[in-house]
CSV table of C-alpha atoms in Angstrom, one decimal:
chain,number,residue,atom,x,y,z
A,1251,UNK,CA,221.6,112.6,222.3
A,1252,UNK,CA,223.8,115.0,223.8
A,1253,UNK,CA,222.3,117.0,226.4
A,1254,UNK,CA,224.0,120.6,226.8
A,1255,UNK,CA,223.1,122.7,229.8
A,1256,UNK,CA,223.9,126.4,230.0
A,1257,UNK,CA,224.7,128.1,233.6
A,1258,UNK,CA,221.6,128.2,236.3
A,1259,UNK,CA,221.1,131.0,237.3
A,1260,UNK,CA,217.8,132.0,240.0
A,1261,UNK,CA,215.9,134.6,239.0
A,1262,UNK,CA,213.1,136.1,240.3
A,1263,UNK,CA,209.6,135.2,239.2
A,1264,UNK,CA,206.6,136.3,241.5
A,1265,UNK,CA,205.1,139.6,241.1
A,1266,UNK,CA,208.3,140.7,239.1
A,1267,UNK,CA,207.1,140.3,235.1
A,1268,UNK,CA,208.9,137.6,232.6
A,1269,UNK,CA,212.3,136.6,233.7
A,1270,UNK,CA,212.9,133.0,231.4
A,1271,UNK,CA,213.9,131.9,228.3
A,1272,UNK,CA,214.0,135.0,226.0
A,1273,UNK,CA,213.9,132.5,223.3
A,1274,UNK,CA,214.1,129.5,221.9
A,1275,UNK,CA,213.3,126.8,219.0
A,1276,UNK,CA,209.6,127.1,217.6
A,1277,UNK,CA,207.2,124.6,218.9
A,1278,UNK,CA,207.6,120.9,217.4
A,1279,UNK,CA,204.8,119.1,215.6
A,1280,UNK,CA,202.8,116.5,216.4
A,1281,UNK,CA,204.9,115.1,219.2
A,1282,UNK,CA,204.2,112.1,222.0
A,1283,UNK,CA,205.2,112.3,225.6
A,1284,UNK,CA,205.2,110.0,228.2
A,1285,UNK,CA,204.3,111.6,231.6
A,1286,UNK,CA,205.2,109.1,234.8
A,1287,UNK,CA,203.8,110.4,237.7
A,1288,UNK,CA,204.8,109.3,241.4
A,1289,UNK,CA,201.5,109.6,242.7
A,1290,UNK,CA,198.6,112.0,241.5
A,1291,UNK,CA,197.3,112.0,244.6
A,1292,UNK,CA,199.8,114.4,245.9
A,1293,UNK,CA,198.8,117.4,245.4
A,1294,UNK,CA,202.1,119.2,243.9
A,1295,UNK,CA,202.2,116.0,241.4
A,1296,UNK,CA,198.8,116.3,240.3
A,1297,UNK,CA,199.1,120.2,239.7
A,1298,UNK,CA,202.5,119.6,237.3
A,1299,UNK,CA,200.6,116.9,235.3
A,1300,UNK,CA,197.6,119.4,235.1
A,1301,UNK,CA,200.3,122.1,234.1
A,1302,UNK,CA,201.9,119.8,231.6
A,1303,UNK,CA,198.2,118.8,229.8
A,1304,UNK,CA,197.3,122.8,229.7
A,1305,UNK,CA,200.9,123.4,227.5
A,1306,UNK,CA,200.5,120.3,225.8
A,1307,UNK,CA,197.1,121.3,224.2
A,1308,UNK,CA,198.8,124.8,222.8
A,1309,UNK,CA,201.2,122.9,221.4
A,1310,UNK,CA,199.2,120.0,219.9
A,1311,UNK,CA,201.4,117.4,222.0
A,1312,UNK,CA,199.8,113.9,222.5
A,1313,UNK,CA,200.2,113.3,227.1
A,1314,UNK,CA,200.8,109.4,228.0
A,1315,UNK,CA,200.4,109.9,231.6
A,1316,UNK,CA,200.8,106.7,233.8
A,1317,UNK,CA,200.6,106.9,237.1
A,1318,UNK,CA,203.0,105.0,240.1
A,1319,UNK,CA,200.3,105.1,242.6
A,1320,UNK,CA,202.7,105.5,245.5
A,1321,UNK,CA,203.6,101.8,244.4
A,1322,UNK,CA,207.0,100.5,244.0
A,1323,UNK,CA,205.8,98.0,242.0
A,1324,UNK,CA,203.6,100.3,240.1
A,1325,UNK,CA,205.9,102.9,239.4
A,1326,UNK,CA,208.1,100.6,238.0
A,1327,UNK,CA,206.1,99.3,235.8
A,1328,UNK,CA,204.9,102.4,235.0
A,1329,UNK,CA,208.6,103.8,233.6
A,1330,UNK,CA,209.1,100.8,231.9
A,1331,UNK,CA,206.1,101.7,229.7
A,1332,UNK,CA,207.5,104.8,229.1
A,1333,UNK,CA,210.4,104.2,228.0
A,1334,UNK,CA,209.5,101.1,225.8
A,1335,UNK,CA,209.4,101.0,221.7
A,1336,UNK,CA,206.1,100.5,221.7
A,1337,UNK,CA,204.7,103.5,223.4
A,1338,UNK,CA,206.7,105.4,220.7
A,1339,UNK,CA,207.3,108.7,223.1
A,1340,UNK,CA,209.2,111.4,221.4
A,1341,UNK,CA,210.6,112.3,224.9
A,1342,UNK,CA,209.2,111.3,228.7
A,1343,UNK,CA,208.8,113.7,232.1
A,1344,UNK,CA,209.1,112.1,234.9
A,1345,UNK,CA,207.3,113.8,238.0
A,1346,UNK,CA,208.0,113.7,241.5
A,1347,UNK,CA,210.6,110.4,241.8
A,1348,UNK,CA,213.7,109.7,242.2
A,1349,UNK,CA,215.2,109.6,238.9
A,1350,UNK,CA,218.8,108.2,240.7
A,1351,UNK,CA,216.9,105.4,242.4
A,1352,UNK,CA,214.1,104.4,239.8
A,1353,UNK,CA,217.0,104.7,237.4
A,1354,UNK,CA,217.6,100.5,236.5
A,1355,UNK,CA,213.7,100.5,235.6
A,1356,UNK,CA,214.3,103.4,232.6
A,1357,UNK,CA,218.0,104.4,232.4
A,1358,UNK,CA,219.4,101.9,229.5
A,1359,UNK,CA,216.4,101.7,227.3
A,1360,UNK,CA,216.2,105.3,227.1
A,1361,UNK,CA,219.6,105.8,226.5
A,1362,UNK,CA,219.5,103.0,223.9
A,1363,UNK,CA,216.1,104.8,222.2
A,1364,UNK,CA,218.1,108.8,222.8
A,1365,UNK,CA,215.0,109.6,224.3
A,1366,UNK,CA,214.6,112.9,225.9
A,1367,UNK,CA,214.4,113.3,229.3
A,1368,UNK,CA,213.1,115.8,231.3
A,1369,UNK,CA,212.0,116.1,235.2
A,1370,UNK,CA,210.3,117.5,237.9
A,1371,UNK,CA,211.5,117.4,241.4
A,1372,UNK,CA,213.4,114.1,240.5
A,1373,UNK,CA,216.8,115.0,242.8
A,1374,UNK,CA,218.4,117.8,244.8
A,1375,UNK,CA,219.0,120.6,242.7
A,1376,UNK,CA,218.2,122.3,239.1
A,1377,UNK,CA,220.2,120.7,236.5
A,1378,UNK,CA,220.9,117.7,234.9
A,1379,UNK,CA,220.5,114.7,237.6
A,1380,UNK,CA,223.7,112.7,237.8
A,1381,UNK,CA,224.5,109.4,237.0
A,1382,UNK,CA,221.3,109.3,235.0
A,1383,UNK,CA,220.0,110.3,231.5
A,1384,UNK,CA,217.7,113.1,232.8
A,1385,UNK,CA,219.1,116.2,231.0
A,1386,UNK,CA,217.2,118.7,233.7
A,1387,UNK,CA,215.8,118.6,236.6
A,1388,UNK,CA,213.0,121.4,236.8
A,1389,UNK,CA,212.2,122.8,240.5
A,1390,UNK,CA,213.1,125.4,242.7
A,1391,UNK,CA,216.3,126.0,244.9
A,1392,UNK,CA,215.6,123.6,247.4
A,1393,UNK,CA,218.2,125.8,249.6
A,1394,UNK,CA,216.1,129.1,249.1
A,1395,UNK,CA,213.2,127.0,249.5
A,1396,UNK,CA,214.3,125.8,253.2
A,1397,UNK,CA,215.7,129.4,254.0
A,1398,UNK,CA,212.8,131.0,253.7
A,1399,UNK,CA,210.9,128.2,255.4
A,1400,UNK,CA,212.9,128.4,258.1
A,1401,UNK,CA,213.0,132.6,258.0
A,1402,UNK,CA,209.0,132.5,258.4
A,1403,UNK,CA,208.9,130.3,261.5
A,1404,UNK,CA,211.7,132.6,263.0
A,1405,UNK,CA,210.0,135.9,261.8
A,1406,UNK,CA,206.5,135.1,263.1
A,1407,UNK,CA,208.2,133.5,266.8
A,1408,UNK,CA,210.3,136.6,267.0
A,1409,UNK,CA,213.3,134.6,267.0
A,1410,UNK,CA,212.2,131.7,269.9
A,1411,UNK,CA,210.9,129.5,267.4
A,1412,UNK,CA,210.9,125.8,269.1
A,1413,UNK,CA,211.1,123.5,265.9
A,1414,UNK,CA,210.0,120.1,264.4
A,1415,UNK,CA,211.0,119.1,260.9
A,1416,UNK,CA,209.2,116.4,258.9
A,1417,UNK,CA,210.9,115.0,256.0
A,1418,UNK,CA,211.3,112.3,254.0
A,1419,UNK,CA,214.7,110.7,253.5
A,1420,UNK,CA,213.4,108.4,250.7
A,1421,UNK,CA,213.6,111.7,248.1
A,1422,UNK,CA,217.0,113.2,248.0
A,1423,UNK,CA,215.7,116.8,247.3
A,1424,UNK,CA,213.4,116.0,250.9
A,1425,UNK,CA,216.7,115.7,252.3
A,1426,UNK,CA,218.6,119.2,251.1
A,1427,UNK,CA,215.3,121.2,252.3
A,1428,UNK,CA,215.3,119.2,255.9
A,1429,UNK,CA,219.3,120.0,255.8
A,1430,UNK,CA,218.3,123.3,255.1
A,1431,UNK,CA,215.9,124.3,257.5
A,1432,UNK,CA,217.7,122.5,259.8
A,1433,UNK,CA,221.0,124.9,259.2
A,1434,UNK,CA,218.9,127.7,259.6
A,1435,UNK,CA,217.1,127.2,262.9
A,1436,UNK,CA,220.6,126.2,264.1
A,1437,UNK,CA,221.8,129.7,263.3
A,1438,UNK,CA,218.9,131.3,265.3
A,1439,UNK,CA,220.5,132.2,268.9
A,1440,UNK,CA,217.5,131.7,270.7
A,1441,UNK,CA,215.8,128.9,268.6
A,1442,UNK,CA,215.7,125.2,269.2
A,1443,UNK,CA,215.4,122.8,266.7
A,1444,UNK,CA,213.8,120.0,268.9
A,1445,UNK,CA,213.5,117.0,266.3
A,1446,UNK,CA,213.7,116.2,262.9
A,1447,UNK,CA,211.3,113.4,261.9
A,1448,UNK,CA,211.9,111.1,259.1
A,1449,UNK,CA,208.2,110.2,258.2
A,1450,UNK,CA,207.4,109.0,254.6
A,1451,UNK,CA,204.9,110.6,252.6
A,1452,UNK,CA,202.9,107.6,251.3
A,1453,UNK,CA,202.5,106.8,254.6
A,1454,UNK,CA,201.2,110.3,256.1
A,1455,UNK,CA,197.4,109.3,256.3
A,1456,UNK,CA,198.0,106.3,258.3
A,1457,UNK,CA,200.8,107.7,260.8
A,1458,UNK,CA,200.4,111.4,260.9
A,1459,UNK,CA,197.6,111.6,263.5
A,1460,UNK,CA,199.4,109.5,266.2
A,1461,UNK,CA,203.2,111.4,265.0
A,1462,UNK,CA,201.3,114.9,265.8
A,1463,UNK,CA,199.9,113.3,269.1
A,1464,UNK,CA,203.7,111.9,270.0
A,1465,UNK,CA,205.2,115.7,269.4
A,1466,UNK,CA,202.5,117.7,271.2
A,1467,UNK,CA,202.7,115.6,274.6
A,1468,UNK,CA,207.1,115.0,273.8
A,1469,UNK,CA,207.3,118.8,273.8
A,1470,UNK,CA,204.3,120.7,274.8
A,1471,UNK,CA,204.9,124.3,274.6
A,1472,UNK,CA,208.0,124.3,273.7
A,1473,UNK,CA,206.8,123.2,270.4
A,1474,UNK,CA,206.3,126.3,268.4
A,1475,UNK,CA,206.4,125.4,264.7
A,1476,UNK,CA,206.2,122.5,262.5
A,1477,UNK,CA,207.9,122.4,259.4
A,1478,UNK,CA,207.5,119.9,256.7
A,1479,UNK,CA,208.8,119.1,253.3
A,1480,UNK,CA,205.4,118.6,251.5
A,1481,UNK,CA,201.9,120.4,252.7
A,1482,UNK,CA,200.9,117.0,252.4
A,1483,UNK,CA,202.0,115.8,255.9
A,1484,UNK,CA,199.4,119.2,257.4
A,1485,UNK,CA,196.4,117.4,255.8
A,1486,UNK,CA,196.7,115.1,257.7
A,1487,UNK,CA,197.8,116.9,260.9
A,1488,UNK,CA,195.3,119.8,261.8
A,1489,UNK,CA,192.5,117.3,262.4
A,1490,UNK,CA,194.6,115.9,265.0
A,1491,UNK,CA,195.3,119.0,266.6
A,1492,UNK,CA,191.9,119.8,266.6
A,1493,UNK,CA,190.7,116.7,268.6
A,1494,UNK,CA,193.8,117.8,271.1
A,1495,UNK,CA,191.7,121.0,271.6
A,1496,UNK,CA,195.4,123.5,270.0
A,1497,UNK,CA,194.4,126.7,269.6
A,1498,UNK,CA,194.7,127.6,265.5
A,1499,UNK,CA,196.7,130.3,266.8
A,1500,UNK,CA,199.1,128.2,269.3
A,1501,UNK,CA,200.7,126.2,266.6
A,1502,UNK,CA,201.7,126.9,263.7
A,1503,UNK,CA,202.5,125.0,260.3
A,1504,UNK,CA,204.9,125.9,257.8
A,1505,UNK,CA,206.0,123.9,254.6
A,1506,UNK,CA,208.9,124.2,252.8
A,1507,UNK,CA,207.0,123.0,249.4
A,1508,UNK,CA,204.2,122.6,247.0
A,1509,UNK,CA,202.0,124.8,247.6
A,1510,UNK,CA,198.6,122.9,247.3
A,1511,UNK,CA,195.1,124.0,247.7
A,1512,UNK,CA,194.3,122.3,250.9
A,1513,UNK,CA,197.1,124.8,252.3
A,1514,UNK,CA,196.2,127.4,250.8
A,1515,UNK,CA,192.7,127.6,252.3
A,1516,UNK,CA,194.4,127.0,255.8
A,1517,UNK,CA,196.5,130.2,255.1
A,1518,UNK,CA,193.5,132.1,253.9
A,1519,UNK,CA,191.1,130.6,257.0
A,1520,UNK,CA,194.2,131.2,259.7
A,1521,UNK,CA,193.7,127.2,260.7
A,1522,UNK,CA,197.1,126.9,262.3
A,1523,UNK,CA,199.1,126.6,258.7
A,1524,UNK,CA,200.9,130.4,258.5
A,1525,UNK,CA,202.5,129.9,255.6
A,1526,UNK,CA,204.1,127.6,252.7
A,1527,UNK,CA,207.0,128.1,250.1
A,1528,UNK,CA,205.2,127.2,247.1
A,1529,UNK,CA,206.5,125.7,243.8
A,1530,UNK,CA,205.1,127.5,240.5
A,1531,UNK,CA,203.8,124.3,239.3
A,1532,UNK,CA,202.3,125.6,236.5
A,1533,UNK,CA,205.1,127.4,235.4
A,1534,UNK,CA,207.3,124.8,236.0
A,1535,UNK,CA,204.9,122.6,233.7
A,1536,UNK,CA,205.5,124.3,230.7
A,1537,UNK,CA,209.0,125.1,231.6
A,1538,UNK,CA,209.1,120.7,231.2
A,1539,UNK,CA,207.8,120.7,227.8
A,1540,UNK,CA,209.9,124.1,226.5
A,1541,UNK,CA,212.5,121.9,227.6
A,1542,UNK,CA,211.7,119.1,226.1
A,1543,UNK,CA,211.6,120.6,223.0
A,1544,UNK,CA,214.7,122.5,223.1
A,1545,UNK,CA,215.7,118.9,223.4
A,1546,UNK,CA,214.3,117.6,220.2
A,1547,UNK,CA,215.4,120.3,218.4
A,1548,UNK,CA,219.4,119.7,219.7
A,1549,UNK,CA,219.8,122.9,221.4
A,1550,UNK,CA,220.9,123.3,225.0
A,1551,UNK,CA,218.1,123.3,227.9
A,1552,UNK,CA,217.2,127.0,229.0
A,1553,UNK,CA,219.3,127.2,232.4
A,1554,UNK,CA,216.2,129.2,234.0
A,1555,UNK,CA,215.1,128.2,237.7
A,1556,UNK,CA,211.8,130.2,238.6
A,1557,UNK,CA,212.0,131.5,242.6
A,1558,UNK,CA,209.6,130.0,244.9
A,1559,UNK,CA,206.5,131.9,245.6
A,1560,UNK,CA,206.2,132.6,249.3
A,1561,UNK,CA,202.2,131.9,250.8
A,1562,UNK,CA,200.9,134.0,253.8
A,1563,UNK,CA,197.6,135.1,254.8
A,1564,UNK,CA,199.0,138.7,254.2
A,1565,UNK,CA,199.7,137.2,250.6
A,1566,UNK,CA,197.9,134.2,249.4
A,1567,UNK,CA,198.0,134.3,245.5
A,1568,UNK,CA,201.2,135.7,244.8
A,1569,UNK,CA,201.1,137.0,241.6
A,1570,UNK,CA,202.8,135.1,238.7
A,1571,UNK,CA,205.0,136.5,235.9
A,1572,UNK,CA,203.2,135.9,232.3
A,1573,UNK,CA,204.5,132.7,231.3
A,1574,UNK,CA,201.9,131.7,229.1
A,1575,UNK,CA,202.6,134.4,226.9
A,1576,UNK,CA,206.1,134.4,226.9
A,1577,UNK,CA,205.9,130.3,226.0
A,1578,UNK,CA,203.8,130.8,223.6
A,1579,UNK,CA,205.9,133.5,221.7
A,1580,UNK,CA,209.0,131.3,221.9
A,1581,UNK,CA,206.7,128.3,220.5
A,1582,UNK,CA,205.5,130.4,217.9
A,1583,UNK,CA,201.7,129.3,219.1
């Protein structure tokens, strides 16, 4: 199948009415998708596979989801399935991987099938992903997403913001953000990026605590901020900082992603995390399957790339543009 994509262009989303797709193909029938999932665990991943069952049901879509675990071996496994004749998917999402990497376990038989494929944070930038058959990559600008990471921490320091980055240089689109923020606080006269950490996030739980312990005595107070790729690596943080005896108000937590419930309460409760750039996962859900279906029906993917929603305690449910409805009318549903 050939895979068309018009021009990306950001627009904004948040709190600023319907700015996708004006249109598009009518909903297909009866249709089967195979959802694999990095890890439903994570937070972000979990809240896209949630996204994608909600859109599924208006348009009477069959959901295969199979789940990696956080396994190599599992994950795998699990695209394998997807991919094979005798799941018989109309068209497969893959969620939170690296679709350049994982691509000798899916690349050839769904090129072989012409299978639709669509993704979500599965490399560096909106688009098509490179080198692989993934026609779009849905997610945010992982640049404005780092920018305005990086803008919070130097807003609420007044400029002296002493920073830590935590990334993951596993994930290509970890990468860009850490790049990112790490460009910005570099441009702040008076900041000092003091470390960026390369810290994987399967392996958070085990290693966070004792990371958090290393950076408070390293740097002490000249450790203002500590910005990570994932809000992930901050549920695993705070209770660390609260066995050190920091002040919710000494340190603060910022994270360039996701957007999940955990820090979202923290926000709300002022327990050290001030803010996160937060994906519209469920926005970004149906965006998948509206792509997907322009897809199946030939036609080029939309181009749209929904702004990141920005979570403060002055702010903490940004309000979202009516997606649903707008879906819905393009679907004909």
């Amino acid at each position: 199948m050939a895979c068309m994509v018009t021009g990306i262009v950001a627009r904004p989303a948040a709190g600023a009415g319907w700015h996708g797709p004006p249109a598009g193909p009518a909903g297909a029938e009866d249709k089967r998708i195979a959802v694999v999932a990095l890890d439903m665990r994570n937070d972000g991943v979990s809240g896209v596979v949630d996204g994608l069952t909600e859109a599924a049901g208006v348009l009477g879509w069959h959901l295969v989801v199979l789940d990696g675990a956080g396994d190599p071996t599992d994950l795998a496994a699990a695209l394998r399935t997807a991919v094979a004749e005798d799941t018989a998917a109309d068209g497969v999402v893959l969620v939170g991987l690296d679709a350049v990497r994982e691509r000798p376990y899916y690349g050839a038989a769904a090129e072989a099938r012409l299978l639709p494929l669509v993704g979500w944070h599965v490399g560096p930038q909106p688009g098509p992903v490179p080198s692989t058959p993934v026609a779009v990559n849905v997610t945010t600008d992982p640049r404005t997403v780092a920018r305005l990471a990086a803008e919070a921490a130097i807003s609420r320091s007044g400029g002296h913001a002493g920073v830590v980055i935590l990334t993951d240089y596993q994930y290509a689109i970890a990468v860009a953000k850490a790049r990112g923020i790490a460009n910005r606080i570099r441009a702040c006269a008076q900041c000092n990026l003091l470390e960026l950490v390369n810290l994987p996030l399967t392996e958070t739980g085990r290693r966070m605590p004792a990371e958090m312990a290393r950076l408070l005595k390293q740097y002490g107070d000249a450790l203002t901020d500590v910005l990570a790729i994932n809000d992930l690596y901050f549920d695993d943080a705070v209770g660390e900082l609260q066995q050190e005896g920091v002040p919710t108000d000494r340190l603060s937590l910022i994270s360039a992603g996701d957007g999940s419930p955990s820090a979202r309460d923290r926000i709300r409760r002022g327990f050290y995390q001030t803010a996160t750039i937060a994906e519209p996962l469920e926005l970004q859900a149906w965006q998948l399957l509206d792509e997907l279906n322009r897809l199946m029906a030939h036609q080029p993917t939309s181009g749209f790339v929904a702004e990141p929603e920005v979570v403060t305690r002055a702010d903490p449910e940004p309000e979202d543009p009516d997606f649903r409805a707008s879906y819905r009318r393009i679907w004909q549903r």
